[in-house]
């Protein structure tokens, strides 16, 4: 995905720029779209994603909110109920816990409890993920809480193209979407890509992507772990095994077909998530596969996840508890050699 | 001598017809409450009832001056608000910006003709087209949503205000603070009505609110904190209209505390225990100022109601169980009866509906 | 478990009484124990579980809290930090969402982030579960959110003996425990039991219980679903299959051994939870089993859960989305006949 | 003429030695800040720094009058508080009820000798034995915990008070409201210090707080809301001690707003952007009242410090980058240097520690 030809004319863009472009294009396209978040206006966002957005679209559409996550979500829900398309930023996705009730009980259920009368077109997005020394409260991947809360779609892109295309689709989706941005990828030059714009840039929700073809084992994941799986796939190549890597991109709704399709070839699966193991999404994938594709499995379906611990601060501790290319390689070798 | 503290202002502009309408709405709110208790006792209705008996003046008085396009978000003790909204436009007027008694009764009975198709219970209904916000159970949870609704309305050039209803106990929730703080910063037309009935389920106000008046919460945001006699429908009307004009003119949010008393248990399941945790004297005192009696006295003094007519119906000063249909004007009994009969005839939703509408775009 | 001999002298007790006895016995045993919750003192609790507790132990130890779930948890955490053993009641477990951040980020992580300096002996308990027409906000089983949040133990008893014994153990445990009480069982006469008291009544956390022995299929669950599985087991008997039923009782830490032990006999498993399917605990059980006991499986591991919807109000809707003995029986027959 | 607004009260009882100690603590707080910036520029330190430059008087003045067994919960901008607590008992006194500079530096450097063994970053440390509450990142999140700590202490017959530190922006959090409401209902000795530095990251106070003074939040709870000149260490000391005596005597919580100005970026990563979103004039004005200069002027007037000694060190009125070690008393430089050298020598924790201590009772 990062191998677009680099020529003088063409300039590749990073994941962060992709997200910024999605904001500008959708704000331009939809005059009813507003953005709510802490420090997104005057400052332009902690990570500059909304840099210049308030200057262009004004204080009313790009709102510097008080440090009130519950109000950010609740106000967004009310604005959406009354005709707006709302993008809420959590300065770090970790702080979403402070707006939790408004998300899972107010926003997520609105369409259901009103029997379809009221849709809430809202995206709650923010920087997520570990591997940067962010410690317990600036490293979380808490997507499983929301995957388990009916009425929410959950999305997590691993490339600039997907970041832009999925965010644009999430903004246009009539349902609330929790959108996980991998902050370690924001400025990663290795994954820069040329980006399309307008409708051409759209990437549909609910479709997984085979990012690497292989025949011996299927590595299924999303977010930062996609790159760890690509590295593991390279390692496996050395060992003489060819790994297929699937980036599910959307957790809810999940594109199981693409995974099962792959299993028809490989008959082996390793699912990876950065979040804690218990009730994490890798486990959900194993549960679905082992129930729905049992006969396709020639080896135990395995998962590689964070240990069931918070994310500790300093590097030796952090790496000890988190998934890594090495850990994924090891797990894959076990199922390959099974 | 009338117990009404009101001496002018907004209610002076009310016509005699308005006053009679208000009286009938008070009767209707009370009859709704009494009738449901009786239906339940008859076994024709299940589920918990959260009575607004003795608190009717707050609902009627706060709604009476609203524009049809203003928004409200009632909670468990405000079910009559769903059909009283924009009732002035004619109780049976299908186009008015409020629910019909049929819809509300269908909800109470858990039938498919409920605006929410009986997917969530009791007061958790609403209607976007009628400008009524759908609440969850989580107390104070609709205040930020209400702020968002009027924020969007203002962006679109609208002048709607929103009334959110909350008990005094609910003001201890964090989201109450976050929402009102935001509304105050942006001078949004959010009016927080506090129905201070002295008790939050089994907990007295002293353990929920550190100040004598709940309205003092407003001082923390530099917004008006008005106090109304919740037993006096015109005082509620005046104070709410002050807040409404303040809000509509762009001056921002306010809190209107309406002092009242919870006549019965928290819900009907709590009636017996409430009789233990609250002294007879306290309850007697708390129910001594019946809003219907107070208002009728005033109307008689004003010469709007004849002493004779005032006596015709006597829903006031009695307990819900002593009251009979004769204590209410026929228009009230008939209207409610339509709702009840409709609800009982209405069907349950099909089981399959349980799996529907998780997402827009699904079946 | 509900078959203790009924004689004139002996009197069986219900699940609610069991919980009440646990409160009184532990308050008596530990003068540093306090209870925080809404309406637990003067009223004695919405369900009378703490009836008489404040009268006996005073306002300072049995505190009627404002309607502030975040403060209930946060104040409890601070009191625990400073030497108290704290029991927090959520009037309905559904409202735990309003105290979410204080649970998952403040309380759950305290021991971890202080490198073991500070333990937080706290129980957060409350009525949970559907099947009573409680609708979206008085029916939840949201245990998976907390099973996925490191540092919390998660417990859910299905009988009076376990309700009393597990609550007493949870209160004595030095870690925060989220304790799910099945309100539909509170006054269920069919499951009444004779109860022990004092230390004899203790039931250890982290140990599953085989509540019915069988040879053909293992039904694994907890809470209300235990009784649905027992009913399903009876149905299966009719069909000529003998089902083993395991009540895990504690979700975190999970006693996988007992489940795997059973699979050695049955080689078939159906896991059941009342919560939504995606990232629910039944899925976690399938994920663990299919990874760790793959070779023991002669049929796809299956789960029966709530559909991925909220819990709707009226009975036809509610039963449509929830697990039932019939749905469990059907799933079990499929794996038995596989 | 001194810019100090203080005219008596608590600080009158301070001895000349106390005043010199306070001055040295101000120097120490500033030197800690300056030294860390320099260490980082030298590449000897990584991670974001949240400067308390120009806000030192709030930390020093609020802590100076506490009993050793009183509790505190500092946040990101209060790191010097960890070692300044109970500093009066002797900076190097191992038994004092505060952290040593070595421990705090070991934390800043992320080494195993940190009180938290470097498991969480920056200011997220604490010590039960030293009566310091460990915070999370979630702003205002420690206020309910602080309330619980003193609730337990009171049950045990203690008389401890707790100081929680918060920025003005953090007062918009729901848990701020829930915790102070609870503390007010139970008259708990919880003192909420508001470090009002006018900015919350890139958001000005007008968008966070609807009232002119953040102290007005107190009115919503019927508790004292004091305002201190955050540049005047004695004014902070007096106002906090008023709140402390009020709290210790059982009268309940209060809020003490200390008005100040954030000298640099939100964190050092924000320095460049902050120079854009804040005007030069504003910053100049905001930094014009250096707490060290103000205090030295006062001490000279009081005759506690000679004009000559006052000139000896000139850490005041300069930017962090212009200041050199010569601008600080050697005692200050030496103490801090001990911490820095210790931290740099200290080891990283073993990787396996990452898997430990999830539960008490585990490895
Ligand atoms: C967040 C939350 N916590 C707890 C409850 C349970 N609950 C329902 S009503 C109630 C008491 C409400 O008291 P108040 O706000 O004074 O309203 P009232 O019932 O007196 O009108 C409680 C505690 C809830 N619905 N939501
Ligand atoms: C609940 C929560 N939301 C957002 C943040 C991100 N954040 C960290 S510091 C900060 C600004 C704090 O401003 P203020 O409270 O005024 O303190 P100051 O930094 O000015 O001292 C923000 C928004 C957070 N830490 N916690
Ligand atoms: Mg009340
Ligand atoms: Mg600030």
JSON list of N, CA and C in Angstrom, two decimals, chain C residues 96-144:
[
{"chain": "C", "resi": 96, "resn": "UNK", "atom": "N", "xyz": [-23.86, 1.98, 35.92]},
{"chain": "C", "resi": 96, "resn": "UNK", "atom": "CA", "xyz": [-22.41, 1.92, 36.10]},
{"chain": "C", "resi": 96, "resn": "UNK", "atom": "C", "xyz": [-21.70, 2.72, 35.00]},
{"chain": "C", "resi": 97, "resn": "UNK", "atom": "N", "xyz": [-22.40, 2.89, 33.86]},
{"chain": "C", "resi": 97, "resn": "UNK", "atom": "CA", "xyz": [-21.82, 3.66, 32.75]},
{"chain": "C", "resi": 97, "resn": "UNK", "atom": "C", "xyz": [-21.51, 5.09, 33.18]},
{"chain": "C", "resi": 98, "resn": "UNK", "atom": "N", "xyz": [-22.24, 5.61, 34.15]},
{"chain": "C", "resi": 98, "resn": "UNK", "atom": "CA", "xyz": [-22.03, 6.99, 34.60]},
{"chain": "C", "resi": 98, "resn": "UNK", "atom": "C", "xyz": [-20.81, 7.11, 35.50]},
{"chain": "C", "resi": 99, "resn": "UNK", "atom": "N", "xyz": [-20.31, 6.00, 35.99]},
{"chain": "C", "resi": 99, "resn": "UNK", "atom": "CA", "xyz": [-19.09, 6.05, 36.81]},
{"chain": "C", "resi": 99, "resn": "UNK", "atom": "C", "xyz": [-17.93, 5.36, 36.12]},
{"chain": "C", "resi": 100, "resn": "UNK", "atom": "N", "xyz": [-18.06, 5.18, 34.82]},
{"chain": "C", "resi": 100, "resn": "UNK", "atom": "CA", "xyz": [-17.14, 4.31, 34.08]},
{"chain": "C", "resi": 100, "resn": "UNK", "atom": "C", "xyz": [-15.67, 4.69, 34.22]},
{"chain": "C", "resi": 101, "resn": "UNK", "atom": "N", "xyz": [-15.36, 5.96, 34.02]},
{"chain": "C", "resi": 101, "resn": "UNK", "atom": "CA", "xyz": [-13.95, 6.35, 34.06]},
{"chain": "C", "resi": 101, "resn": "UNK", "atom": "C", "xyz": [-13.33, 6.08, 35.42]},
{"chain": "C", "resi": 102, "resn": "UNK", "atom": "N", "xyz": [-14.05, 6.38, 36.48]},
{"chain": "C", "resi": 102, "resn": "UNK", "atom": "CA", "xyz": [-13.52, 6.16, 37.82]},
{"chain": "C", "resi": 102, "resn": "UNK", "atom": "C", "xyz": [-13.27, 4.68, 38.09]},
{"chain": "C", "resi": 103, "resn": "UNK", "atom": "N", "xyz": [-14.01, 3.82, 37.41]},
{"chain": "C", "resi": 103, "resn": "UNK", "atom": "CA", "xyz": [-13.80, 2.38, 37.60]},
{"chain": "C", "resi": 103, "resn": "UNK", "atom": "C", "xyz": [-12.61, 1.89, 36.79]},
{"chain": "C", "resi": 104, "resn": "UNK", "atom": "N", "xyz": [-12.64, 2.12, 35.47]},
{"chain": "C", "resi": 104, "resn": "UNK", "atom": "CA", "xyz": [-11.64, 1.48, 34.61]},
{"chain": "C", "resi": 104, "resn": "UNK", "atom": "C", "xyz": [-10.29, 2.19, 34.65]},
{"chain": "C", "resi": 105, "resn": "UNK", "atom": "N", "xyz": [-10.29, 3.50, 34.83]},
{"chain": "C", "resi": 105, "resn": "UNK", "atom": "CA", "xyz": [-9.02, 4.22, 34.79]},
{"chain": "C", "resi": 105, "resn": "UNK", "atom": "C", "xyz": [-8.46, 4.60, 36.15]},
{"chain": "C", "resi": 106, "resn": "UNK", "atom": "N", "xyz": [-9.33, 4.87, 37.12]},
{"chain": "C", "resi": 106, "resn": "UNK", "atom": "CA", "xyz": [-8.84, 5.23, 38.45]},
{"chain": "C", "resi": 106, "resn": "UNK", "atom": "C", "xyz": [-8.68, 3.99, 39.33]},
{"chain": "C", "resi": 107, "resn": "UNK", "atom": "N", "xyz": [-9.76, 3.27, 39.53]},
{"chain": "C", "resi": 107, "resn": "UNK", "atom": "CA", "xyz": [-9.77, 2.18, 40.51]},
{"chain": "C", "resi": 107, "resn": "UNK", "atom": "C", "xyz": [-9.06, 0.92, 40.01]},
{"chain": "C", "resi": 108, "resn": "UNK", "atom": "N", "xyz": [-9.40, 0.48, 38.81]},
{"chain": "C", "resi": 108, "resn": "UNK", "atom": "CA", "xyz": [-8.87, -0.80, 38.31]},
{"chain": "C", "resi": 108, "resn": "UNK", "atom": "C", "xyz": [-7.35, -0.78, 38.22]},
{"chain": "C", "resi": 109, "resn": "UNK", "atom": "N", "xyz": [-6.79, 0.36, 37.89]},
{"chain": "C", "resi": 109, "resn": "UNK", "atom": "CA", "xyz": [-5.35, 0.45, 37.62]},
{"chain": "C", "resi": 109, "resn": "UNK", "atom": "C", "xyz": [-4.52, 0.81, 38.84]},
{"chain": "C", "resi": 110, "resn": "UNK", "atom": "N", "xyz": [-5.16, 1.08, 39.97]},
{"chain": "C", "resi": 110, "resn": "UNK", "atom": "CA", "xyz": [-4.43, 1.66, 41.10]},
{"chain": "C", "resi": 110, "resn": "UNK", "atom": "C", "xyz": [-3.26, 0.78, 41.56]},
{"chain": "C", "resi": 111, "resn": "UNK", "atom": "N", "xyz": [-3.54, -0.50, 41.72]},
{"chain": "C", "resi": 111, "resn": "UNK", "atom": "CA", "xyz": [-2.49, -1.40, 42.20]},
{"chain": "C", "resi": 111, "resn": "UNK", "atom": "C", "xyz": [-1.37, -1.51, 41.18]},
{"chain": "C", "resi": 112, "resn": "UNK", "atom": "N", "xyz": [-1.75, -1.56, 39.91]},
{"chain": "C", "resi": 112, "resn": "UNK", "atom": "CA", "xyz": [-0.76, -1.70, 38.84]},
{"chain": "C", "resi": 112, "resn": "UNK", "atom": "C", "xyz": [0.15, -0.48, 38.75]},
{"chain": "C", "resi": 113, "resn": "UNK", "atom": "N", "xyz": [-0.47, 0.69, 38.70]},
{"chain": "C", "resi": 113, "resn": "UNK", "atom": "CA", "xyz": [0.36, 1.88, 38.45]},
{"chain": "C", "resi": 113, "resn": "UNK", "atom": "C", "xyz": [1.17, 2.29, 39.68]},
{"chain": "C", "resi": 114, "resn": "UNK", "atom": "N", "xyz": [0.79, 1.79, 40.85]},
{"chain": "C", "resi": 114, "resn": "UNK", "atom": "CA", "xyz": [1.60, 2.09, 42.03]},
{"chain": "C", "resi": 114, "resn": "UNK", "atom": "C", "xyz": [2.54, 0.92, 42.34]},
{"chain": "C", "resi": 115, "resn": "UNK", "atom": "N", "xyz": [2.72, 0.04, 41.38]},
{"chain": "C", "resi": 115, "resn": "UNK", "atom": "CA", "xyz": [3.65, -1.09, 41.55]},
{"chain": "C", "resi": 115, "resn": "UNK", "atom": "C", "xyz": [3.36, -1.84, 42.84]},
{"chain": "C", "resi": 116, "resn": "UNK", "atom": "N", "xyz": [2.06, -2.02, 43.12]},
{"chain": "C", "resi": 116, "resn": "UNK", "atom": "CA", "xyz": [1.67, -2.81, 44.27]},
{"chain": "C", "resi": 116, "resn": "UNK", "atom": "C", "xyz": [1.61, -2.07, 45.59]},
{"chain": "C", "resi": 117, "resn": "UNK", "atom": "N", "xyz": [1.91, -0.76, 45.56]},
{"chain": "C", "resi": 117, "resn": "UNK", "atom": "CA", "xyz": [1.86, 0.00, 46.83]},
{"chain": "C", "resi": 117, "resn": "UNK", "atom": "C", "xyz": [0.44, 0.06, 47.38]},
{"chain": "C", "resi": 118, "resn": "UNK", "atom": "N", "xyz": [-0.52, 0.33, 46.49]},
{"chain": "C", "resi": 118, "resn": "UNK", "atom": "CA", "xyz": [-1.88, 0.59, 46.95]},
{"chain": "C", "resi": 118, "resn": "UNK", "atom": "C", "xyz": [-2.87, -0.44, 46.37]},
{"chain": "C", "resi": 119, "resn": "UNK", "atom": "N", "xyz": [-3.49, -1.19, 47.26]},
{"chain": "C", "resi": 119, "resn": "UNK", "atom": "CA", "xyz": [-4.57, -2.09, 46.84]},
{"chain": "C", "resi": 119, "resn": "UNK", "atom": "C", "xyz": [-5.90, -1.39, 47.11]},
{"chain": "C", "resi": 120, "resn": "UNK", "atom": "N", "xyz": [-6.88, -1.67, 46.29]},
{"chain": "C", "resi": 120, "resn": "UNK", "atom": "CA", "xyz": [-8.20, -1.05, 46.48]},
{"chain": "C", "resi": 120, "resn": "UNK", "atom": "C", "xyz": [-9.22, -2.16, 46.73]},
{"chain": "C", "resi": 121, "resn": "UNK", "atom": "N", "xyz": [-9.44, -2.48, 48.01]},
{"chain": "C", "resi": 121, "resn": "UNK", "atom": "CA", "xyz": [-10.44, -3.50, 48.33]},
{"chain": "C", "resi": 121, "resn": "UNK", "atom": "C", "xyz": [-11.85, -2.92, 48.19]},
{"chain": "C", "resi": 122, "resn": "UNK", "atom": "N", "xyz": [-12.45, -3.14, 47.05]},
{"chain": "C", "resi": 122, "resn": "UNK", "atom": "CA", "xyz": [-13.74, -2.54, 46.77]},
{"chain": "C", "resi": 122, "resn": "UNK", "atom": "C", "xyz": [-14.60, -3.49, 45.95]},
{"chain": "C", "resi": 123, "resn": "UNK", "atom": "N", "xyz": [-15.86, -3.53, 46.27]},
{"chain": "C", "resi": 123, "resn": "UNK", "atom": "CA", "xyz": [-16.83, -4.27, 45.47]},
{"chain": "C", "resi": 123, "resn": "UNK", "atom": "C", "xyz": [-17.82, -3.27, 44.90]},
{"chain": "C", "resi": 124, "resn": "UNK", "atom": "N", "xyz": [-18.05, -3.37, 43.60]},
{"chain": "C", "resi": 124, "resn": "UNK", "atom": "CA", "xyz": [-19.12, -2.60, 42.99]},
{"chain": "C", "resi": 124, "resn": "UNK", "atom": "C", "xyz": [-20.18, -3.60, 42.58]},
{"chain": "C", "resi": 125, "resn": "UNK", "atom": "N", "xyz": [-21.33, -3.52, 43.22]},
{"chain": "C", "resi": 125, "resn": "UNK", "atom": "CA", "xyz": [-22.36, -4.53, 43.00]},
{"chain": "C", "resi": 125, "resn": "UNK", "atom": "C", "xyz": [-23.68, -3.88, 42.60]},
{"chain": "C", "resi": 126, "resn": "UNK", "atom": "N", "xyz": [-24.52, -4.66, 41.97]},
{"chain": "C", "resi": 126, "resn": "UNK", "atom": "CA", "xyz": [-25.83, -4.13, 41.63]},
{"chain": "C", "resi": 126, "resn": "UNK", "atom": "C", "xyz": [-26.66, -5.14, 40.89]},
{"chain": "C", "resi": 127, "resn": "UNK", "atom": "N", "xyz": [-27.97, -4.87, 40.85]},
{"chain": "C", "resi": 127, "resn": "UNK", "atom": "CA", "xyz": [-28.92, -5.75, 40.16]},
{"chain": "C", "resi": 127, "resn": "UNK", "atom": "C", "xyz": [-28.70, -5.69, 38.65]},
{"chain": "C", "resi": 128, "resn": "UNK", "atom": "N", "xyz": [-28.67, -6.85, 38.03]},
{"chain": "C", "resi": 128, "resn": "UNK", "atom": "CA", "xyz": [-28.38, -6.94, 36.61]},
{"chain": "C", "resi": 128, "resn": "UNK", "atom": "C", "xyz": [-29.31, -7.94, 35.95]},
{"chain": "C", "resi": 129, "resn": "UNK", "atom": "N", "xyz": [-29.32, -7.90, 34.63]},
{"chain": "C", "resi": 129, "resn": "UNK", "atom": "CA", "xyz": [-30.00, -8.93, 33.87]},
{"chain": "C", "resi": 129, "resn": "UNK", "atom": "C", "xyz": [-31.38, -8.57, 33.38]},
{"chain": "C", "resi": 130, "resn": "UNK", "atom": "N", "xyz": [-31.79, -9.27, 32.35]},
{"chain": "C", "resi": 130, "resn": "UNK", "atom": "CA", "xyz": [-33.04, -9.00, 31.64]},
{"chain": "C", "resi": 130, "resn": "UNK", "atom": "C", "xyz": [-34.14, -9.99, 32.04]},
{"chain": "C", "resi": 131, "resn": "UNK", "atom": "N", "xyz": [-35.05, -10.24, 31.10]},
{"chain": "C", "resi": 131, "resn": "UNK", "atom": "CA", "xyz": [-36.17, -11.18, 31.28]},
{"chain": "C", "resi": 131, "resn": "UNK", "atom": "C", "xyz": [-37.24, -10.65, 32.22]},
{"chain": "C", "resi": 132, "resn": "UNK", "atom": "N", "xyz": [-37.22, -9.36, 32.51]},
{"chain": "C", "resi": 132, "resn": "UNK", "atom": "CA", "xyz": [-38.25, -8.85, 33.40]},
{"chain": "C", "resi": 132, "resn": "UNK", "atom": "C", "xyz": [-38.97, -7.63, 32.85]},
{"chain": "C", "resi": 133, "resn": "UNK", "atom": "N", "xyz": [-38.76, -7.34, 31.58]},
{"chain": "C", "resi": 133, "resn": "UNK", "atom": "CA", "xyz": [-39.39, -6.14, 31.03]},
{"chain": "C", "resi": 133, "resn": "UNK", "atom": "C", "xyz": [-38.76, -4.86, 31.55]},
{"chain": "C", "resi": 134, "resn": "UNK", "atom": "N", "xyz": [-37.50, -4.92, 31.88]},
{"chain": "C", "resi": 134, "resn": "UNK", "atom": "CA", "xyz": [-36.81, -3.75, 32.41]},
{"chain": "C", "resi": 134, "resn": "UNK", "atom": "C", "xyz": [-36.37, -2.77, 31.33]},
{"chain": "C", "resi": 135, "resn": "UNK", "atom": "N", "xyz": [-36.45, -3.19, 30.08]},
{"chain": "C", "resi": 135, "resn": "UNK", "atom": "CA", "xyz": [-36.08, -2.34, 28.94]},
{"chain": "C", "resi": 135, "resn": "UNK", "atom": "C", "xyz": [-34.58, -2.01, 28.93]},
{"chain": "C", "resi": 136, "resn": "UNK", "atom": "N", "xyz": [-34.22, -1.04, 28.10]},
{"chain": "C", "resi": 136, "resn": "UNK", "atom": "CA", "xyz": [-32.81, -0.80, 27.78]},
{"chain": "C", "resi": 136, "resn": "UNK", "atom": "C", "xyz": [-31.93, -0.50, 29.00]},
{"chain": "C", "resi": 137, "resn": "UNK", "atom": "N", "xyz": [-32.51, 0.14, 30.00]},
{"chain": "C", "resi": 137, "resn": "UNK", "atom": "CA", "xyz": [-31.68, 0.68, 31.09]},
{"chain": "C", "resi": 137, "resn": "UNK", "atom": "C", "xyz": [-31.94, 0.05, 32.46]},
{"chain": "C", "resi": 138, "resn": "UNK", "atom": "N", "xyz": [-32.65, -1.04, 32.45]},
{"chain": "C", "resi": 138, "resn": "UNK", "atom": "CA", "xyz": [-32.85, -1.78, 33.70]},
{"chain": "C", "resi": 138, "resn": "UNK", "atom": "C", "xyz": [-32.75, -3.28, 33.42]},
{"chain": "C", "resi": 139, "resn": "UNK", "atom": "N", "xyz": [-31.89, -3.64, 32.48]},
{"chain": "C", "resi": 139, "resn": "UNK", "atom": "CA", "xyz": [-31.79, -5.03, 32.03]},
{"chain": "C", "resi": 139, "resn": "UNK", "atom": "C", "xyz": [-30.38, -5.45, 31.68]},
{"chain": "C", "resi": 140, "resn": "UNK", "atom": "N", "xyz": [-29.43, -4.55, 31.78]},
{"chain": "C", "resi": 140, "resn": "UNK", "atom": "CA", "xyz": [-28.14, -4.83, 31.17]},
{"chain": "C", "resi": 140, "resn": "UNK", "atom": "C", "xyz": [-27.33, -5.89, 31.89]},
{"chain": "C", "resi": 141, "resn": "UNK", "atom": "N", "xyz": [-26.54, -6.59, 31.07]},
{"chain": "C", "resi": 141, "resn": "UNK", "atom": "CA", "xyz": [-25.42, -7.39, 31.55]},
{"chain": "C", "resi": 141, "resn": "UNK", "atom": "C", "xyz": [-24.23, -6.80, 30.81]},
{"chain": "C", "resi": 142, "resn": "UNK", "atom": "N", "xyz": [-23.47, -5.95, 31.48]},
{"chain": "C", "resi": 142, "resn": "UNK", "atom": "CA", "xyz": [-22.38, -5.26, 30.79]},
{"chain": "C", "resi": 142, "resn": "UNK", "atom": "C", "xyz": [-21.01, -5.71, 31.31]},
{"chain": "C", "resi": 143, "resn": "UNK", "atom": "N", "xyz": [-20.96, -6.96, 31.78]},
{"chain": "C", "resi": 143, "resn": "UNK", "atom": "CA", "xyz": [-19.75, -7.51, 32.39]},
{"chain": "C", "resi": 143, "resn": "UNK", "atom": "C", "xyz": [-18.55, -7.52, 31.46]},
{"chain": "C", "resi": 144, "resn": "UNK", "atom": "N", "xyz": [-18.80, -7.60, 30.13]},
{"chain": "C", "resi": 144, "resn": "UNK", "atom": "CA", "xyz": [-17.66, -7.70, 29.21]},
{"chain": "C", "resi": 144, "resn": "UNK", "atom": "C", "xyz": [-16.82, -6.42, 29.20]}
]
